[in-house]
CSV table of C-alpha atoms and ligand atoms in Angstrom, one decimal:
chain,number,residue,atom,x,y,z
A,1,MET,CA,53.4,-14.7,-44.6
A,2,ARG,CA,49.6,-14.0,-44.4
A,3,LEU,CA,48.5,-10.4,-45.1
A,4,ASP,CA,46.5,-10.1,-41.9
A,5,LEU,CA,49.6,-11.1,-39.9
A,6,VAL,CA,51.7,-8.5,-41.7
A,7,LYS,CA,49.1,-5.8,-41.1
A,8,GLY,CA,48.8,-6.8,-37.5
A,9,PHE,CA,52.5,-6.6,-37.0
A,10,HIS,CA,52.7,-3.3,-38.7
A,11,THR,CA,50.0,-1.8,-36.5
A,12,LEU,CA,52.0,-3.0,-33.4
A,13,VAL,CA,55.2,-1.5,-34.8
A,14,ALA,CA,53.4,1.8,-35.4
A,15,ASP,CA,52.1,1.8,-31.8
A,16,PHE,CA,55.5,0.8,-30.6
A,17,ALA,CA,57.1,3.6,-32.6
A,18,ALA,CA,54.6,6.1,-31.1
A,19,THR,CA,55.4,5.0,-27.6
A,20,ALA,CA,59.1,4.8,-28.3
A,21,GLU,CA,59.0,8.4,-29.6
A,22,GLY,CA,57.5,9.5,-26.3
A,23,TYR,CA,60.2,7.7,-24.4
A,24,LEU,CA,62.9,9.2,-26.5
A,25,ASP,CA,61.3,12.6,-26.0
A,26,ASP,CA,61.7,12.0,-22.3
A,27,CYS,CA,65.3,11.1,-22.8
A,28,VAL,CA,65.9,14.1,-25.0
A,29,ALA,CA,64.3,16.4,-22.5
A,30,GLY,CA,66.9,15.1,-20.0
A,31,ASN,CA,64.1,13.6,-17.9
A,32,MET,CA,65.0,14.7,-14.4
A,33,GLY,CA,61.4,14.6,-13.5
A,34,ASP,CA,59.1,11.7,-13.0
A,35,GLY,CA,60.2,8.3,-14.0
A,36,ASP,CA,56.8,6.9,-13.5
A,37,ALA,CA,55.5,8.0,-16.9
A,38,SER,CA,58.4,6.1,-18.4
A,39,CYS,CA,57.5,3.2,-16.1
A,40,GLY,CA,54.2,3.0,-17.8
A,41,LYS,CA,55.7,3.4,-21.2
A,42,PHE,CA,58.2,0.7,-20.4
A,43,LEU,CA,55.5,-1.7,-19.5
A,44,THR,CA,53.7,-0.8,-22.6
A,45,PHE,CA,56.8,-1.6,-24.6
A,46,SER,CA,56.9,-5.0,-23.0
A,47,ARG,CA,53.3,-5.6,-24.0
A,48,PHE,CA,54.0,-4.6,-27.6
A,49,PHE,CA,56.9,-6.8,-27.7
A,50,GLN,CA,54.9,-9.7,-26.2
A,51,GLN,CA,52.0,-9.2,-28.7
A,52,GLY,CA,54.4,-8.8,-31.6
A,53,THR,CA,56.3,-11.9,-30.6
A,54,HIS,CA,53.1,-13.9,-30.3
A,55,LEU,CA,51.9,-12.7,-33.7
A,56,LEU,CA,55.2,-13.7,-35.3
A,57,ALA,CA,55.7,-16.9,-33.3
A,58,ASN,CA,55.1,-19.1,-36.4
A,59,HIS,CA,56.0,-16.5,-39.0
A,60,ARG,CA,59.5,-15.1,-38.3
A,61,PRO,CA,60.3,-12.4,-40.8
A,62,THR,CA,63.2,-13.2,-43.0
A,63,ARG,CA,64.8,-9.9,-42.0
A,64,PRO,CA,64.1,-7.6,-39.1
A,65,SER,CA,61.7,-4.7,-39.4
A,66,PRO,CA,63.7,-1.7,-40.4
A,67,THR,CA,62.0,0.4,-37.7
A,68,PHE,CA,63.6,-1.4,-34.8
A,69,PRO,CA,67.3,-0.5,-35.3
A,70,ILE,CA,66.3,3.2,-35.4
A,71,LEU,CA,64.3,3.0,-32.2
A,72,ILE,CA,66.6,1.0,-30.0
A,73,ASN,CA,70.0,2.2,-29.0
A,74,SER,CA,72.8,0.3,-30.7
A,75,PRO,CA,73.9,-2.3,-28.2
A,76,PRO,CA,77.4,-2.2,-27.0
A,77,PRO,CA,79.6,-5.1,-28.1
A,78,SER,CA,78.7,-7.6,-25.4
A,79,LEU,CA,76.3,-8.2,-22.6
A,80,THR,CA,78.9,-7.8,-19.9
A,81,ASP,CA,81.4,-5.6,-21.5
A,82,SER,CA,84.7,-6.5,-20.1
A,83,ARG,CA,86.6,-4.4,-22.6
A,84,SER,CA,85.8,-1.1,-21.0
A,85,PRO,CA,88.8,0.6,-19.4
A,86,MET,CA,86.7,0.9,-16.2
A,87,SER,CA,86.3,-2.9,-15.9
A,88,ALA,CA,90.0,-3.2,-15.8
A,89,ALA,CA,90.3,-0.5,-13.2
A,90,ASN,CA,87.6,-2.2,-11.1
A,91,ALA,CA,88.7,-5.7,-11.7
A,92,THR,CA,87.9,-6.8,-8.1
A,93,PRO,CA,84.5,-5.5,-7.1
A,94,ALA,CA,83.8,-4.8,-3.5
A,95,PRO,CA,81.9,-7.5,-1.7
A,96,LEU,CA,78.1,-7.2,-1.5
A,97,SER,CA,77.1,-5.1,1.5
A,98,ARG,CA,73.8,-3.4,2.0
A,99,ARG,CA,75.1,-0.8,4.4
A,100,PHE,CA,74.7,1.8,1.6
A,101,SER,CA,72.7,1.3,-1.6
A,102,VAL,CA,71.2,3.3,-4.4
A,103,ALA,CA,67.5,2.6,-4.9
A,104,PRO,CA,66.0,1.0,-8.0
A,105,MET,CA,64.6,3.9,-10.1
A,106,MET,CA,62.7,3.3,-13.3
A,107,ASP,CA,64.2,5.2,-16.2
A,108,TRP,CA,66.9,6.6,-14.0
A,109,THR,CA,69.2,3.8,-12.7
A,110,ASP,CA,69.9,2.3,-16.1
A,111,ARG,CA,73.2,0.8,-16.9
A,112,HIS,CA,74.8,4.1,-17.8
A,113,CYS,CA,73.7,5.7,-14.6
A,114,ARG,CA,75.0,2.8,-12.6
A,115,PHE,CA,78.4,2.9,-14.4
A,116,PHE,CA,78.6,6.6,-13.5
A,117,LEU,CA,77.6,6.1,-9.9
A,118,ARG,CA,80.1,3.3,-9.5
A,119,LEU,CA,82.9,5.8,-10.2
A,120,LEU,CA,81.8,7.7,-7.1
A,121,SER,CA,81.6,4.7,-4.7
A,122,LYS,CA,83.1,1.3,-5.1
A,123,ASN,CA,81.1,-0.1,-2.1
A,124,ALA,CA,77.6,1.2,-2.7
A,125,LEU,CA,75.2,-1.6,-3.8
A,126,LEU,CA,73.5,-0.6,-7.0
A,127,TYR,CA,70.0,-1.7,-8.1
A,128,THR,CA,68.7,-1.9,-11.6
A,129,GLU,CA,65.4,-0.3,-12.6
A,130,MET,CA,62.5,-2.8,-12.0
A,131,VAL,CA,62.2,-5.3,-14.8
A,132,THR,CA,59.0,-7.2,-15.1
A,133,THR,CA,59.0,-10.9,-15.5
A,134,GLY,CA,56.8,-10.5,-18.6
A,135,ALA,CA,59.5,-8.3,-20.2
A,136,LEU,CA,62.3,-10.7,-19.4
A,137,LEU,CA,60.4,-13.9,-20.4
A,138,ASN,CA,58.9,-12.5,-23.6
A,139,GLY,CA,61.2,-9.7,-24.6
A,140,ASP,CA,64.8,-9.4,-25.4
A,141,HIS,CA,66.2,-10.5,-22.0
A,142,ASP,CA,69.8,-9.9,-22.9
A,143,ARG,CA,69.0,-6.2,-23.5
A,144,PHE,CA,67.2,-5.9,-20.1
A,145,LEU,CA,70.0,-7.7,-18.2
A,146,ARG,CA,73.0,-6.1,-20.0
A,147,HIS,CA,75.4,-4.5,-17.6
A,148,ASN,CA,79.1,-3.7,-17.3
A,149,GLU,CA,81.4,-5.7,-15.1
A,150,ALA,CA,82.3,-2.5,-13.3
A,151,GLU,CA,78.8,-2.1,-12.0
A,152,HIS,CA,79.2,-4.8,-9.3
A,153,PRO,CA,78.1,-5.2,-6.6
A,154,LEU,CA,74.8,-5.1,-8.5
A,155,ALA,CA,71.2,-6.3,-7.8
A,156,LEU,CA,68.5,-6.9,-10.3
A,157,GLN,CA,65.0,-5.8,-9.2
A,158,LEU,CA,62.1,-7.9,-10.5
A,159,GLY,CA,58.4,-7.0,-10.7
A,160,GLY,CA,56.0,-9.9,-10.8
A,161,SER,CA,53.9,-12.3,-8.8
A,162,VAL,CA,53.9,-15.6,-10.5
A,163,PRO,CA,56.3,-17.8,-8.6
A,164,LEU,CA,57.4,-19.9,-11.5
A,165,ASP,CA,58.1,-16.8,-13.7
A,166,LEU,CA,60.0,-15.1,-10.9
A,167,ALA,CA,62.0,-18.3,-10.4
A,168,ALA,CA,62.9,-18.4,-14.1
A,169,CYS,CA,63.9,-14.7,-14.0
A,170,ALA,CA,65.9,-15.1,-10.8
A,171,ARG,CA,67.8,-17.9,-12.6
A,172,MET,CA,68.5,-15.5,-15.5
A,173,ALA,CA,69.8,-12.9,-13.1
A,174,GLN,CA,72.2,-15.4,-11.6
A,175,GLU,CA,73.3,-16.6,-15.0
A,176,HIS,CA,74.0,-13.1,-16.0
A,177,GLY,CA,76.2,-12.5,-13.0
A,178,TYR,CA,73.9,-10.3,-10.8
A,179,ASP,CA,74.9,-10.4,-7.1
A,180,GLU,CA,71.3,-10.3,-5.7
A,181,VAL,CA,67.8,-10.4,-6.9
A,182,ASN,CA,65.2,-8.2,-5.3
A,183,LEU,CA,61.4,-8.4,-5.5
A,184,ASN,CA,59.5,-5.1,-5.8
A,185,VAL,CA,56.6,-4.9,-3.3
A,186,GLY,CA,56.6,-1.1,-3.2
A,187,CYS,CA,55.6,0.3,-6.6
A,188,PRO,CA,52.1,1.9,-6.4
A,189,SER,CA,51.6,2.6,-10.1
A,190,ASP,CA,48.1,1.7,-11.5
A,191,ARG,CA,49.6,-0.1,-14.4
A,192,VAL,CA,51.7,-2.5,-12.2
A,193,GLN,CA,48.8,-3.0,-9.8
A,194,ASN,CA,46.7,-4.2,-12.7
A,195,ASN,CA,49.3,-6.9,-13.3
A,196,MET,CA,49.6,-7.7,-9.6
A,197,ILE,CA,53.1,-6.2,-9.3
A,198,GLY,CA,54.5,-3.9,-6.7
A,199,ALA,CA,52.9,-2.5,-3.5
A,200,CYS,CA,49.5,-4.2,-4.0
A,201,LEU,CA,51.3,-7.4,-3.1
A,202,MET,CA,51.6,-6.2,0.5
A,203,GLY,CA,48.0,-7.3,0.7
A,204,HIS,CA,49.0,-10.8,-0.2
A,205,PRO,CA,51.8,-11.9,2.1
A,206,GLN,CA,51.5,-15.6,1.4
A,207,LEU,CA,51.8,-15.0,-2.4
A,208,VAL,CA,55.0,-12.9,-1.8
A,209,ALA,CA,56.3,-15.7,0.4
A,210,ASP,CA,55.5,-18.3,-2.4
A,211,CYS,CA,57.4,-16.0,-4.8
A,212,VAL,CA,60.4,-15.7,-2.6
A,213,LYS,CA,60.5,-19.4,-1.9
A,214,ALA,CA,60.4,-20.2,-5.6
A,215,MET,CA,63.1,-17.7,-6.3
A,216,ARG,CA,65.3,-18.9,-3.5
A,217,ASP,CA,64.9,-22.5,-4.6
A,218,ALA,CA,66.0,-21.5,-8.1
A,219,VAL,CA,69.2,-19.6,-7.2
A,220,SER,CA,72.1,-19.4,-4.8
A,221,ILE,CA,72.4,-15.5,-4.8
A,222,PRO,CA,70.5,-13.7,-2.1
A,223,VAL,CA,66.8,-13.0,-2.7
A,224,THR,CA,65.6,-9.8,-1.0
A,225,VAL,CA,62.3,-7.8,-0.8
A,226,LYS,CA,61.7,-4.0,-1.1
A,227,HIS,CA,58.4,-3.0,0.4
A,228,ARG,CA,56.4,-0.2,2.0
A,229,ILE,CA,55.2,-0.1,5.6
A,230,GLY,CA,51.7,-0.7,4.4
A,231,ILE,CA,49.1,0.1,1.9
A,232,ASN,CA,45.8,1.9,2.4
A,233,GLY,CA,43.4,-0.4,4.2
A,234,ARG,CA,46.2,-2.6,5.4
A,235,ASP,CA,48.4,-0.2,7.2
A,236,SER,CA,48.5,-1.4,10.8
A,237,TYR,CA,51.8,-2.3,12.5
A,238,GLU,CA,50.3,-5.8,13.1
A,239,GLU,CA,49.7,-6.3,9.4
A,240,LEU,CA,53.2,-5.1,8.6
A,241,CYS,CA,54.6,-7.7,11.0
A,242,ASP,CA,52.4,-10.3,9.5
A,243,PHE,CA,53.8,-9.5,6.1
A,244,VAL,CA,57.4,-9.6,7.2
A,245,ASP,CA,56.9,-12.7,9.3
A,246,THR,CA,55.3,-14.6,6.5
A,247,VAL,CA,58.0,-13.6,4.0
A,248,ARG,CA,60.7,-14.3,6.5
A,249,ASP,CA,59.3,-17.9,6.9
A,250,ALA,CA,59.9,-18.4,3.2
A,251,GLY,CA,63.6,-17.7,3.8
A,252,CYS,CA,64.0,-14.0,3.1
A,253,THR,CA,66.4,-12.4,5.5
A,254,SER,CA,66.9,-8.9,4.1
A,255,PHE,CA,64.1,-6.4,3.8
A,256,THR,CA,64.4,-2.9,2.4
A,257,VAL,CA,61.7,-0.7,3.9
A,258,HIS,CA,60.5,2.4,2.2
A,259,ALA,CA,59.2,3.9,5.4
A,260,ARG,CA,55.8,5.3,4.2
A,261,ILE,CA,52.6,3.6,3.2
A,262,ALA,CA,51.5,3.6,-0.4
A,263,ILE,CA,48.0,4.8,-1.2
A,264,LEU,CA,46.9,2.7,-4.1
A,265,GLU,CA,44.0,4.7,-5.3
A,266,GLY,CA,44.0,8.5,-5.9
A,267,LEU,CA,47.7,9.3,-5.7
A,268,SER,CA,50.2,9.1,-8.5
A,269,PRO,CA,53.4,7.2,-7.9
A,270,LYS,CA,55.3,10.5,-7.6
A,271,GLU,CA,52.8,11.7,-5.0
A,272,ASN,CA,53.1,8.3,-3.3
A,273,ARG,CA,56.8,9.2,-2.7
A,274,ASP,CA,56.1,12.4,-1.0
A,275,ILE,CA,52.6,12.7,0.5
A,276,PRO,CA,52.3,9.7,2.8
A,277,PRO,CA,54.4,10.7,5.8
A,278,LEU,CA,57.7,9.1,6.5
A,279,ARG,CA,57.5,6.8,9.5
A,280,TYR,CA,61.1,6.0,10.5
A,281,ASP,CA,59.7,5.0,13.9
A,282,VAL,CA,57.6,2.2,12.4
A,283,ALA,CA,60.7,0.9,10.5
A,284,ALA,CA,62.7,1.1,13.7
A,285,ARG,CA,60.1,-0.9,15.6
A,286,LEU,CA,60.2,-3.5,12.9
A,287,LYS,CA,64.0,-3.8,13.3
A,288,ALA,CA,63.5,-4.1,17.1
A,289,ASP,CA,60.9,-6.8,16.7
A,290,PHE,CA,62.9,-8.7,14.1
A,291,PRO,CA,66.4,-8.2,15.3
A,292,GLU,CA,67.7,-11.2,13.3
A,293,LEU,CA,66.6,-9.7,10.0
A,294,GLU,CA,68.6,-7.3,8.0
A,295,ILE,CA,66.5,-4.1,7.7
A,296,ILE,CA,67.5,-1.4,5.3
A,297,LEU,CA,65.9,2.0,5.7
A,298,ASN,CA,64.7,3.9,2.6
A,299,GLY,CA,62.9,7.2,2.1
A,300,GLY,CA,63.9,10.8,2.4
A,301,ILE,CA,67.6,10.3,3.3
A,302,LYS,CA,69.7,13.1,1.9
A,303,THR,CA,73.1,13.3,3.7
A,304,LEU,CA,75.8,11.1,5.0
A,305,GLU,CA,75.2,12.6,8.4
A,306,ALA,CA,71.7,11.2,8.2
A,307,CYS,CA,73.1,7.9,7.0
A,308,HIS,CA,75.4,7.7,10.0
A,309,GLU,CA,72.5,8.4,12.3
A,310,HIS,CA,70.2,5.8,10.8
A,311,LEU,CA,72.9,3.2,10.8
A,312,GLN,CA,72.7,3.3,14.6
A,313,THR,CA,69.3,1.6,14.3
A,314,PHE,CA,69.3,0.0,10.9
A,315,ASP,CA,71.6,-2.4,9.0
A,316,GLY,CA,71.7,-0.2,6.0
A,317,VAL,CA,70.4,2.8,4.2
A,318,MET,CA,69.2,3.2,0.7
A,319,LEU,CA,69.1,6.5,-1.1
A,320,GLY,CA,67.0,7.2,-4.2
A,321,ARG,CA,66.3,10.7,-5.4
A,322,GLU,CA,69.2,12.4,-3.6
A,323,ALA,CA,71.7,10.0,-5.1
A,324,TYR,CA,70.4,10.8,-8.5
A,325,HIS,CA,69.9,14.6,-8.2
A,326,ASN,CA,73.1,15.1,-6.2
A,327,PRO,CA,75.3,12.1,-7.0
A,328,TYR,CA,78.4,13.7,-5.5
A,329,VAL,CA,76.8,12.8,-2.1
A,330,MET,CA,78.2,9.4,-2.9
A,331,ALA,CA,81.8,10.5,-3.2
A,332,GLU,CA,82.6,10.1,0.5
A,333,VAL,CA,80.5,6.9,1.1
A,334,ASP,CA,83.5,4.6,0.9
A,335,GLN,CA,85.5,6.6,3.4
A,336,GLN,CA,82.8,7.5,5.8
A,337,LEU,CA,80.7,4.3,5.8
A,338,PHE,CA,83.1,1.6,4.7
A,339,GLY,CA,86.3,2.8,6.2
A,340,SER,CA,88.1,3.1,2.9
A,341,THR,CA,91.4,4.9,2.9
A,342,ALA,CA,91.3,5.6,-0.8
A,343,PRO,CA,91.2,9.3,-1.7
A,344,VAL,CA,87.8,10.8,-2.4
A,345,ILE,CA,87.3,11.3,-6.1
A,346,SER,CA,86.7,14.8,-7.4
A,347,ARG,CA,83.8,15.7,-9.7
A,348,ALA,CA,86.3,16.5,-12.4
A,349,GLU,CA,88.1,13.1,-12.0
A,350,ALA,CA,84.8,11.3,-12.1
A,351,LEU,CA,83.8,12.9,-15.4
A,352,ALA,CA,87.3,12.3,-16.8
A,353,GLN,CA,87.0,8.6,-15.9
A,354,LEU,CA,83.6,8.5,-17.6
A,355,ARG,CA,84.9,9.9,-20.8
A,356,PRO,CA,86.3,6.7,-22.3
A,357,TYR,CA,83.0,4.9,-21.6
A,358,ILE,CA,81.1,7.7,-23.3
A,359,ALA,CA,83.5,7.6,-26.3
A,360,ALA,CA,82.9,3.8,-26.6
A,361,HIS,CA,79.2,4.3,-26.5
A,362,ILE,CA,79.3,6.9,-29.2
A,363,ASP,CA,81.6,4.7,-31.3
A,364,ALA,CA,79.0,1.9,-31.0
A,365,GLY,CA,76.4,4.3,-32.5
A,366,GLY,CA,74.9,5.5,-29.2
A,367,SER,CA,74.2,9.1,-28.2
A,368,MET,CA,76.2,10.9,-25.6
A,369,HIS,CA,73.0,12.1,-24.0
A,370,HIS,CA,72.0,8.5,-23.0
A,371,ILE,CA,74.8,8.8,-20.5
A,372,THR,CA,75.3,12.5,-19.7
A,373,ARG,CA,71.6,12.9,-18.8
A,374,HIS,CA,72.6,11.1,-15.6
A,375,VAL,CA,75.5,13.3,-14.7
A,376,LEU,CA,73.6,16.6,-14.7
A,377,GLY,CA,73.4,16.4,-11.0
A,378,LEU,CA,77.2,16.8,-10.7
A,379,GLY,CA,76.5,20.4,-11.6
A,380,THR,CA,75.0,21.6,-8.4
A,381,GLY,CA,76.2,24.1,-5.9
A,382,PHE,CA,79.1,25.9,-7.5
A,383,PRO,CA,79.6,28.9,-9.8
A,384,GLY,CA,79.4,27.6,-13.4
A,385,ALA,CA,77.1,24.7,-12.4
A,386,ARG,CA,74.2,26.1,-14.4
A,387,LYS,CA,76.3,26.4,-17.5
A,388,PHE,CA,77.5,22.8,-16.9
A,389,ARG,CA,73.9,21.6,-16.9
A,390,GLN,CA,73.0,23.7,-19.9
A,391,LEU,CA,75.8,22.3,-22.0
A,392,LEU,CA,74.9,18.7,-21.3
A,393,SER,CA,71.1,19.1,-21.4
A,394,VAL,CA,70.4,21.7,-24.1
A,395,ASP,CA,73.5,22.4,-26.2
A,396,ILE,CA,74.2,18.7,-26.5
A,397,HIS,CA,71.4,18.3,-28.9
A,398,LYS,CA,73.0,20.7,-31.4
A,399,ALA,CA,76.6,19.6,-30.9
A,400,LYS,CA,78.4,18.3,-33.9
A,401,ASP,CA,81.3,17.0,-31.8
A,402,PRO,CA,79.8,15.7,-28.5
A,403,LEU,CA,83.1,14.9,-26.9
A,404,ALA,CA,84.4,18.4,-27.5
A,405,LEU,CA,81.2,19.6,-25.7
A,406,LEU,CA,81.9,17.2,-22.9
A,407,ASP,CA,85.4,18.6,-22.5
A,408,GLN,CA,84.0,22.1,-22.4
A,409,ALA,CA,81.6,20.9,-19.6
A,410,ALA,CA,84.4,19.1,-17.8
A,411,ALA,CA,86.5,22.3,-17.8
A,412,LEU,CA,83.8,23.8,-15.6
A,413,LEU,CA,84.4,21.1,-13.0
A,414,GLU,CA,88.1,21.8,-12.7
A,415,GLY,CA,89.2,22.0,-9.1
A,416,ARG,CA,85.8,20.7,-7.9
B,501,LIG,C1,62.0,8.1,-10.9
B,501,LIG,C2,61.8,7.0,-9.9
B,501,LIG,C3,61.6,5.7,-10.3
B,501,LIG,C4,61.4,4.7,-9.3
B,501,LIG,N1,61.3,3.4,-9.7
B,501,LIG,C5,61.3,2.4,-8.8
B,501,LIG,C6,61.5,1.0,-9.2
B,501,LIG,O1,61.6,0.7,-10.3
B,501,LIG,N2,61.4,0.1,-8.2
B,501,LIG,C7,61.3,0.5,-6.8
B,501,LIG,O2,61.3,-0.4,-6.0
B,501,LIG,N3,61.2,1.7,-6.5
B,501,LIG,C8,61.2,2.7,-7.4
B,501,LIG,N4,61.2,4.0,-7.0
B,501,LIG,C9,61.2,4.3,-5.6
B,501,LIG,C10,62.6,4.4,-5.0
B,501,LIG,O3,63.3,3.2,-5.1
B,501,LIG,C11,62.6,4.8,-3.5
B,501,LIG,O4,61.9,3.8,-2.8
B,501,LIG,C12,61.9,6.2,-3.3
B,501,LIG,O5,62.3,7.1,-4.2
B,501,LIG,C13,62.1,6.7,-1.9
B,501,LIG,O6,63.5,6.9,-1.7
B,501,LIG,P1,64.1,8.4,-1.7
B,501,LIG,O7,63.3,9.3,-0.8
B,501,LIG,O8,65.6,8.2,-1.2
B,501,LIG,O9,64.0,8.8,-3.1
B,501,LIG,C14,61.4,5.0,-7.9
B,501,LIG,C15,61.6,6.4,-7.6
B,501,LIG,C16,61.8,7.3,-8.5
B,501,LIG,C17,62.0,8.8,-8.1
């Protein structure tokens, strides 16, 4: 192999390592904060992968760089791991319904998080983090698409705006068993804007329609769109209707509406989830004007009472931050919103059911923290909750026997 190629690749690996280190720091810090920083890092990852792949296109190393196995979590045995005890317990997944869903959240709704949330509700539709078409087409797509059978019903969210690429990725989603593929037209991050991904696409309804058509032509699973009610400079109700109308004409029948506009310049993604006011009235007007479409409401929903109320108007509700920070809100979803007669799982039982999954992950070389960082929210609102969070977010990094620490934390949930 030529020396300049080797050097070029080494530089990329060093950059990658620096970025990965930042990402791992976030994980180690139990990132309960802003997933957008990681969103950027994630996109940077894909770019490094892409560049590295191009560099090595004609010069495959005879053995992999030693850096990668250290940086990337050891993968579990298979893409869709049907050996987990949970998959057996959940052999027949609930049918896909969008009555209640958990939002796609970068760095948060990874496969471990989804596995955990599934223990709390069998019916909630779960979304992956957004995966860009670039990452899927040029990166290790098996790694991005990997999930456990128990996670169904499960939707993959894609970020992109090239119809052919989106079609190819939708096909991958279907081949890997996803129940739905969703197009992100809501993310306001600068980085994705520069790649014509996310909320900026609200200014290009015909392009979104072309993307949806290409995806629908490629797969038989449903293709849905998650969007805002507008973007700055294009935030009138007429423009929103024009967007929905155009995309509907391409065959999309289900729209998840984050009921606030995105301000594409001057606000961070985090601010864009809080500062523009929620306009449930605008989303409700949309439902009234497009009664034949499935309209799912998203943004600021925190309780099952609020879900009940919104379901008088909308076809479904999607919860993001509340489902993550207070996951136990999901425990009564099956009974209250789907008429299930199964008993409501306790916090203690949910953690007990998660234990074999954690043990298998550790056996495969993974760290317990990859999973337990998503369960910290179980520790809210009862005496001992703080200790629970401390064990799993601080003490965990010193623990020699992580499962013993888990059991110690689990004991604090007894009777809850
Ligand atoms: C950490 C984080 C990451 C997010 N990543 C995505 C994403 O990848 N795709 C997306 O469509 N929305 C993303 N969102 C937005 C949520 O899906 C949702 O629309 C938003 O949080 C509003 O819902 P909520 O008020 O229930 O949290 C993200 C939100 C958060 C908090």
